[in-house]
């Protein structure tokens, strides 16, 4: 018996592990960042599918709040990672 | 019959989402990969709506997809302009690659088993009941806003601090991004129409967050999208105030208001961020307004990669 939570949760697991593999095997920096973002999306999917309580009832709002802040933190971490990489690859013309 | 339609819909949605996620990561051209990632994020927003998480759908569409996509494209542009330093060749060590695949397959099996076991055999109802029984005492009627700004306000307070720290880190790295060309007629015409609309939508999301999906994060993200749009169509300052002092004040106002209200309540003999019932609605709206401004400014500055002030608000027509 496959419930809605289960199929979305398993999709999240698939997404997370596949993206994790890509993130670990790639060399190009931006590809890794992209893969980590997809992996994060898979993780959020597992979390939110567990919070789903069926069509008739409202879902659990606590994971929703956590994922909401997680999305914002993921963006700022991505921006920081990109800035760090650019600083790393910049020709050494430090002022 | 209806159940069958839902099942078909679920499988179509999941298949499309997984296919997009897979192709975004395995396509050869990185630019195409980022475009596919943006499409993937939009489908993911649909998934959030399907799983009854409209707050997350809004945030995903605005931040997870819109701003992250714009950021990745901008980073790709910088990387390409840096004389194509990126090598796209695969690592040669195939044994390590097979080991990695085996390890991730095992990890997927373990995680999948754990998930199925948790959903089938463990009767854990989560914290939904606790939230809904206490909702009347939170000052708002949207449960997600109640969790974010009241029940777990401490988390949100620290999360704003995390945002601030990330942007301070980006600023201190001092990597400026090349300015964009002044946009053509179509984009600049669209920008003139869109930016005021985005500001109104942002204010609406902030207000409606008390009783319907919306709130400070979605609102701040929409406002930040307006700034990024301005920047992309050639306005160098991205709509931020020209004076550095005001920008810095806007950056910290969210954390500041949060801290002042929390500490003020402690002075009045309550716990940190333990709102009195009669005041909680207004206090939450006050915090959210300050947080929206801070989130918008920090997100824009994260996109700009820190360079502020020097070039000011002047429109950049050179380059």
Short mmCIF file of C-alpha atoms in Angstrom, two decimals, chain B:
data_model
loop_
_atom_site.label_atom_id
_atom_site.label_comp_id
_atom_site.label_asym_id
_atom_site.label_seq_id
_atom_site.Cartn_x
_atom_site.Cartn_y
_atom_site.Cartn_z
CA UNK B 1 -12.55 7.67 -9.43
CA UNK B 2 -11.30 10.84 -7.83
CA UNK B 3 -8.69 8.87 -5.92
CA UNK B 4 -7.50 7.37 -9.20
CA UNK B 5 -7.13 10.81 -10.77
CA UNK B 6 -5.11 11.98 -7.78
CA UNK B 7 -2.86 8.95 -7.99
CA UNK B 8 -2.24 9.51 -11.71
CA UNK B 9 -1.56 13.18 -11.00
CA UNK B 10 0.89 12.29 -8.22
CA UNK B 11 2.84 9.92 -10.41
CA UNK B 12 2.95 12.38 -13.31
CA UNK B 13 4.11 15.18 -11.05
CA UNK B 14 6.78 13.07 -9.36
CA UNK B 15 8.02 11.64 -12.65
CA UNK B 16 8.27 15.09 -14.22
CA UNK B 17 10.01 16.50 -11.16
CA UNK B 18 12.52 13.66 -10.93
CA UNK B 19 13.19 13.83 -14.66
CA UNK B 20 13.84 17.56 -14.47
CA UNK B 21 16.06 17.19 -11.41
CA UNK B 22 17.99 14.39 -13.08
CA UNK B 23 18.47 16.23 -16.36
CA UNK B 24 19.41 19.47 -14.59
CA UNK B 25 22.34 17.65 -13.00
CA UNK B 26 23.40 15.49 -15.92
CA UNK B 27 23.11 17.79 -18.91
CA UNK B 28 26.41 18.74 -20.48
CA UNK B 29 25.87 22.49 -20.71
CA UNK B 30 25.79 24.14 -17.30
CA UNK B 31 23.64 26.98 -18.58
CA UNK B 32 20.99 24.49 -19.66
CA UNK B 33 21.36 22.75 -16.32
CA UNK B 34 20.56 25.97 -14.45
CA UNK B 35 17.56 26.64 -16.70
CA UNK B 36 16.32 23.11 -15.99
CA UNK B 37 16.92 23.70 -12.28
CA UNK B 38 14.62 26.73 -12.43
CA UNK B 39 11.94 24.64 -14.15
CA UNK B 40 12.53 21.92 -11.53
CA UNK B 41 11.92 24.48 -8.77
CA UNK B 42 8.64 25.57 -10.33
CA UNK B 43 7.45 21.95 -10.42
CA UNK B 44 8.60 21.60 -6.84
CA UNK B 45 6.35 24.55 -5.96
CA UNK B 46 3.47 22.53 -7.41
CA UNK B 47 4.51 19.61 -5.22
CA UNK B 48 4.41 21.87 -2.14
CA UNK B 49 0.89 22.94 -3.06
CA UNK B 50 -0.08 19.30 -3.51
CA UNK B 51 1.28 18.49 -0.05
CA UNK B 52 -0.73 21.37 1.43
CA UNK B 53 2.25 23.58 2.12
CA UNK B 54 1.33 26.83 0.31
CA UNK B 55 3.71 28.90 2.45
CA UNK B 56 6.63 26.84 1.22
CA UNK B 57 5.33 26.96 -2.35
CA UNK B 58 5.50 30.77 -2.22
CA UNK B 59 8.98 30.76 -0.71
CA UNK B 60 10.21 28.11 -3.16
CA UNK B 61 8.95 30.02 -6.19
CA UNK B 62 10.48 33.28 -4.97
CA UNK B 63 13.73 32.19 -3.30
CA UNK B 64 14.52 28.56 -4.04
CA UNK B 65 13.83 28.99 -7.73
CA UNK B 66 13.81 32.68 -8.62
CA UNK B 67 16.65 34.13 -6.59
CA UNK B 68 18.83 31.01 -6.58
CA UNK B 69 18.39 30.66 -10.34
CA UNK B 70 19.32 34.29 -10.90
CA UNK B 71 22.31 33.91 -8.58
CA UNK B 72 23.57 30.78 -10.35
CA UNK B 73 23.18 32.38 -13.77
CA UNK B 74 25.06 35.46 -12.58
CA UNK B 75 27.82 33.25 -11.17
CA UNK B 76 28.00 31.35 -14.46
CA UNK B 77 28.35 34.65 -16.32
CA UNK B 78 31.23 35.64 -14.05
CA UNK B 79 32.89 32.27 -14.46
CA UNK B 80 32.58 32.35 -18.25
CA UNK B 81 33.99 35.85 -18.39
CA UNK B 82 36.94 34.67 -16.32
CA UNK B 83 38.41 33.07 -19.47
CA UNK B 84 36.64 29.74 -19.19
CA UNK B 85 38.65 28.47 -16.25
CA UNK B 86 36.10 25.78 -15.44
CA UNK B 87 36.98 22.37 -16.71
CA UNK B 88 34.00 20.12 -17.28
CA UNK B 89 35.89 16.89 -17.68
CA UNK B 90 34.85 14.02 -15.52
CA UNK B 91 37.16 12.55 -12.91
CA UNK B 92 39.12 9.69 -14.43
CA UNK B 93 39.12 7.36 -11.47
CA UNK B 94 36.36 4.97 -12.45
CA UNK B 95 36.76 2.61 -9.48
CA UNK B 96 36.12 5.44 -7.07
CA UNK B 97 33.14 6.41 -9.20
CA UNK B 98 31.65 2.91 -8.96
CA UNK B 99 32.28 2.85 -5.22
CA UNK B 100 30.50 6.18 -4.92
CA UNK B 101 27.53 4.91 -6.89
CA UNK B 102 27.38 1.79 -4.71
CA UNK B 103 27.58 3.87 -1.55
CA UNK B 104 24.79 6.20 -2.61
CA UNK B 105 22.58 3.29 -3.70
CA UNK B 106 23.06 1.73 -0.26
CA UNK B 107 22.33 5.08 1.35
CA UNK B 108 19.15 5.42 -0.74
CA UNK B 109 18.02 1.94 0.32
CA UNK B 110 18.66 2.64 3.99
CA UNK B 111 16.90 6.01 3.88
CA UNK B 112 13.98 4.57 1.92
CA UNK B 113 13.62 1.69 4.35
CA UNK B 114 13.77 4.08 7.31
CA UNK B 115 11.12 6.30 5.75
CA UNK B 116 8.77 3.40 4.97
CA UNK B 117 9.25 1.99 8.44
CA UNK B 118 8.60 5.36 10.05
CA UNK B 119 5.44 5.93 8.04
CA UNK B 120 4.00 2.41 8.36
CA UNK B 121 4.92 1.29 11.85
CA UNK B 122 5.46 4.35 13.97
CA UNK B 123 2.42 6.28 15.08
CA UNK B 124 3.95 9.67 15.61
CA UNK B 125 1.48 12.46 15.04
CA UNK B 126 4.01 15.29 15.01
CA UNK B 127 3.35 18.58 16.71
CA UNK B 128 0.25 19.51 14.73
CA UNK B 129 -2.15 18.99 17.62
CA UNK B 130 -0.10 21.09 20.00
CA UNK B 131 0.06 23.92 17.46
CA UNK B 132 -3.64 23.88 16.67
CA UNK B 133 -4.75 23.80 20.32
CA UNK B 134 -2.52 26.78 21.13
CA UNK B 135 -3.27 28.70 17.93
CA UNK B 136 -5.86 30.93 19.61
CA UNK B 137 -3.22 32.22 21.97
CA UNK B 138 -0.66 33.10 19.31
CA UNK B 139 -2.18 36.33 17.97
CA UNK B 140 -2.34 35.08 14.37
CA UNK B 141 -4.45 32.42 12.65
CA UNK B 142 -1.97 31.15 10.06
CA UNK B 143 -0.35 28.19 11.85
CA UNK B 144 2.98 28.53 10.00
CA UNK B 145 3.28 32.19 10.98
CA UNK B 146 2.32 31.25 14.54
CA UNK B 147 5.15 28.70 14.65
CA UNK B 148 7.66 31.03 13.01
CA UNK B 149 6.96 34.20 14.96
CA UNK B 150 5.52 32.96 18.23
CA UNK B 151 6.04 29.33 19.24
CA UNK B 152 9.51 29.07 17.77
CA UNK B 153 10.30 32.76 17.47
CA UNK B 154 13.73 32.15 18.95
CA UNK B 155 14.64 30.01 15.93
CA UNK B 156 13.49 32.67 13.51
CA UNK B 157 15.40 35.33 15.42
CA UNK B 158 18.62 33.33 15.14
CA UNK B 159 17.86 32.55 11.52
CA UNK B 160 17.75 36.25 10.71
CA UNK B 161 21.12 36.49 12.44
CA UNK B 162 22.40 33.65 10.20
CA UNK B 163 21.30 35.61 7.14
CA UNK B 164 23.08 38.67 8.45
CA UNK B 165 26.28 36.71 9.13
CA UNK B 166 26.20 35.18 5.64
CA UNK B 167 25.94 38.60 4.02
CA UNK B 168 28.67 40.01 6.25
CA UNK B 169 30.86 37.12 5.11
CA UNK B 170 30.07 37.80 1.47
CA UNK B 171 30.79 41.50 1.91
CA UNK B 172 34.11 40.88 3.58
CA UNK B 173 35.27 38.76 0.65
CA UNK B 174 35.11 41.87 -1.50
CA UNK B 175 34.23 40.22 -4.80
CA UNK B 176 32.35 42.61 -7.00
CA UNK B 177 30.28 41.55 -9.93
CA UNK B 178 30.52 43.28 -13.26
CA UNK B 179 27.66 45.70 -13.81
CA UNK B 180 24.99 44.85 -16.31
CA UNK B 181 24.27 46.69 -19.50
CA UNK B 182 21.36 49.05 -19.51
CA UNK B 183 18.46 46.87 -20.54
CA UNK B 184 16.75 47.09 -23.88
CA UNK B 185 13.36 48.65 -24.39
CA UNK B 186 11.32 45.56 -23.61
CA UNK B 187 13.01 44.60 -20.35
CA UNK B 188 13.23 48.14 -19.01
CA UNK B 189 9.60 48.72 -19.93
CA UNK B 190 8.65 45.52 -18.15
CA UNK B 191 10.75 46.48 -15.13
CA UNK B 192 8.96 49.81 -14.83
CA UNK B 193 5.68 47.92 -14.67
CA UNK B 194 6.79 44.99 -12.56
CA UNK B 195 8.70 46.65 -9.74
CA UNK B 196 5.74 48.64 -8.34
CA UNK B 197 3.55 45.54 -8.67
CA UNK B 198 6.15 43.47 -6.81
CA UNK B 199 6.28 46.05 -4.02
CA UNK B 200 2.50 45.93 -3.65
CA UNK B 201 2.51 42.09 -3.70
CA UNK B 202 5.21 42.12 -1.06
CA UNK B 203 3.19 44.40 1.23
CA UNK B 204 0.13 42.22 0.65
CA UNK B 205 2.02 39.02 1.52
CA UNK B 206 3.34 40.65 4.69
CA UNK B 207 -0.15 41.68 5.82
CA UNK B 208 -1.95 38.50 4.80
CA UNK B 209 0.64 36.31 6.55
CA UNK B 210 -1.26 36.68 9.82
CA UNK B 211 -4.19 34.60 8.62
CA UNK B 212 -3.30 33.04 5.26
CA UNK B 213 -0.16 31.76 3.47
CA UNK B 214 2.39 34.54 3.38
CA UNK B 215 4.60 36.30 5.87
CA UNK B 216 7.96 37.95 6.29
CA UNK B 217 10.07 35.49 4.30
CA UNK B 218 7.85 35.36 1.23
CA UNK B 219 7.30 39.10 1.37
CA UNK B 220 10.99 39.87 1.74
CA UNK B 221 11.80 37.49 -1.10
CA UNK B 222 9.36 39.20 -3.47
CA UNK B 223 10.82 42.58 -2.53
CA UNK B 224 14.32 41.21 -3.13
CA UNK B 225 13.16 39.93 -6.53
CA UNK B 226 12.19 43.50 -7.41
CA UNK B 227 15.70 44.63 -6.46
CA UNK B 228 17.37 41.87 -8.48
CA UNK B 229 15.19 42.72 -11.46
CA UNK B 230 16.28 46.36 -11.21
CA UNK B 231 19.89 45.28 -11.05
CA UNK B 232 19.56 42.97 -14.05
CA UNK B 233 18.05 45.73 -16.13
CA UNK B 234 21.03 47.97 -15.48
CA UNK B 235 20.20 49.93 -12.34
CA UNK B 236 23.47 49.46 -10.52
CA UNK B 237 22.17 50.15 -7.02
CA UNK B 238 19.37 47.56 -7.35
CA UNK B 239 16.91 50.02 -5.85
CA UNK B 240 18.69 50.03 -2.50
CA UNK B 241 19.00 53.36 -0.71
CA UNK B 242 22.08 55.23 -1.85
CA UNK B 243 23.38 56.06 1.62
CA UNK B 244 25.41 53.27 3.21
CA UNK B 245 24.18 54.13 6.69
CA UNK B 246 20.57 53.52 5.68
CA UNK B 247 21.47 50.25 3.96
CA UNK B 248 23.26 48.99 7.03
CA UNK B 249 20.38 50.08 9.22
CA UNK B 250 17.95 48.18 6.97
CA UNK B 251 20.18 45.12 7.12
CA UNK B 252 20.10 44.90 10.89
CA UNK B 253 16.63 46.28 11.64
CA UNK B 254 15.04 42.81 11.66
CA UNK B 255 17.42 41.34 14.22
CA UNK B 256 17.36 44.60 16.17
CA UNK B 257 13.58 44.84 16.49
CA UNK B 258 13.40 41.15 17.36
CA UNK B 259 16.02 41.59 20.10
CA UNK B 260 14.50 44.79 21.45
CA UNK B 261 11.03 43.26 21.73
CA UNK B 262 12.42 40.07 23.27
CA UNK B 263 14.54 41.90 25.82
CA UNK B 264 11.79 44.45 26.49
CA UNK B 265 9.43 41.63 27.39
CA UNK B 266 12.06 40.24 29.72
CA UNK B 267 12.32 43.63 31.43
CA UNK B 268 8.54 43.53 31.87
CA UNK B 269 8.90 40.23 33.69
CA UNK B 270 8.03 37.78 30.94
CA UNK B 271 10.20 35.28 29.12
CA UNK B 272 12.30 36.15 26.06
CA UNK B 273 9.83 36.70 23.19
CA UNK B 274 6.90 35.59 25.33
CA UNK B 275 4.26 37.95 24.02
CA UNK B 276 1.30 39.09 26.15
CA UNK B 277 -1.88 37.77 24.54
CA UNK B 278 -3.49 41.13 23.84
CA UNK B 279 -0.38 42.47 22.14
CA UNK B 280 0.85 39.44 20.28
CA UNK B 281 -0.82 40.26 16.93
CA UNK B 282 0.66 43.75 16.78
CA UNK B 283 4.06 42.65 18.05
CA UNK B 284 4.24 39.89 15.43
CA UNK B 285 3.29 42.33 12.67
CA UNK B 286 5.92 44.79 13.90
CA UNK B 287 8.63 42.14 13.95
CA UNK B 288 7.55 40.83 10.56
CA UNK B 289 7.67 44.29 8.99
CA UNK B 290 11.20 44.88 10.23
CA UNK B 291 12.19 41.34 9.24
CA UNK B 292 10.77 41.80 5.73
CA UNK B 293 12.93 44.89 5.14
CA UNK B 294 16.01 43.14 6.50
CA UNK B 295 15.41 39.96 4.52
CA UNK B 296 14.86 41.89 1.29
CA UNK B 297 18.00 43.99 1.72
CA UNK B 298 20.16 41.03 2.78
CA UNK B 299 18.96 38.88 -0.11
CA UNK B 300 19.67 41.65 -2.60
CA UNK B 301 23.12 42.20 -1.10
CA UNK B 302 23.79 38.47 -1.23
CA UNK B 303 22.93 38.58 -4.92
CA UNK B 304 25.09 41.64 -5.54
CA UNK B 305 27.96 39.77 -3.82
CA UNK B 306 28.52 42.57 -1.41
CA UNK B 307 29.64 45.53 -3.41
CA UNK B 308 27.59 48.38 -2.13
CA UNK B 309 28.18 52.00 -1.43
CA UNK B 310 31.05 52.79 -3.71
CA UNK B 311 29.13 52.85 -6.94
CA UNK B 312 26.10 54.27 -5.20
CA UNK B 313 22.72 54.36 -6.78
CA UNK B 314 23.77 55.76 -10.12
CA UNK B 315 22.58 53.97 -13.21
CA UNK B 316 25.44 52.27 -14.90
CA UNK B 317 25.52 52.89 -18.58
CA UNK B 318 29.15 52.01 -19.17
CA UNK B 319 30.54 48.53 -19.71
#
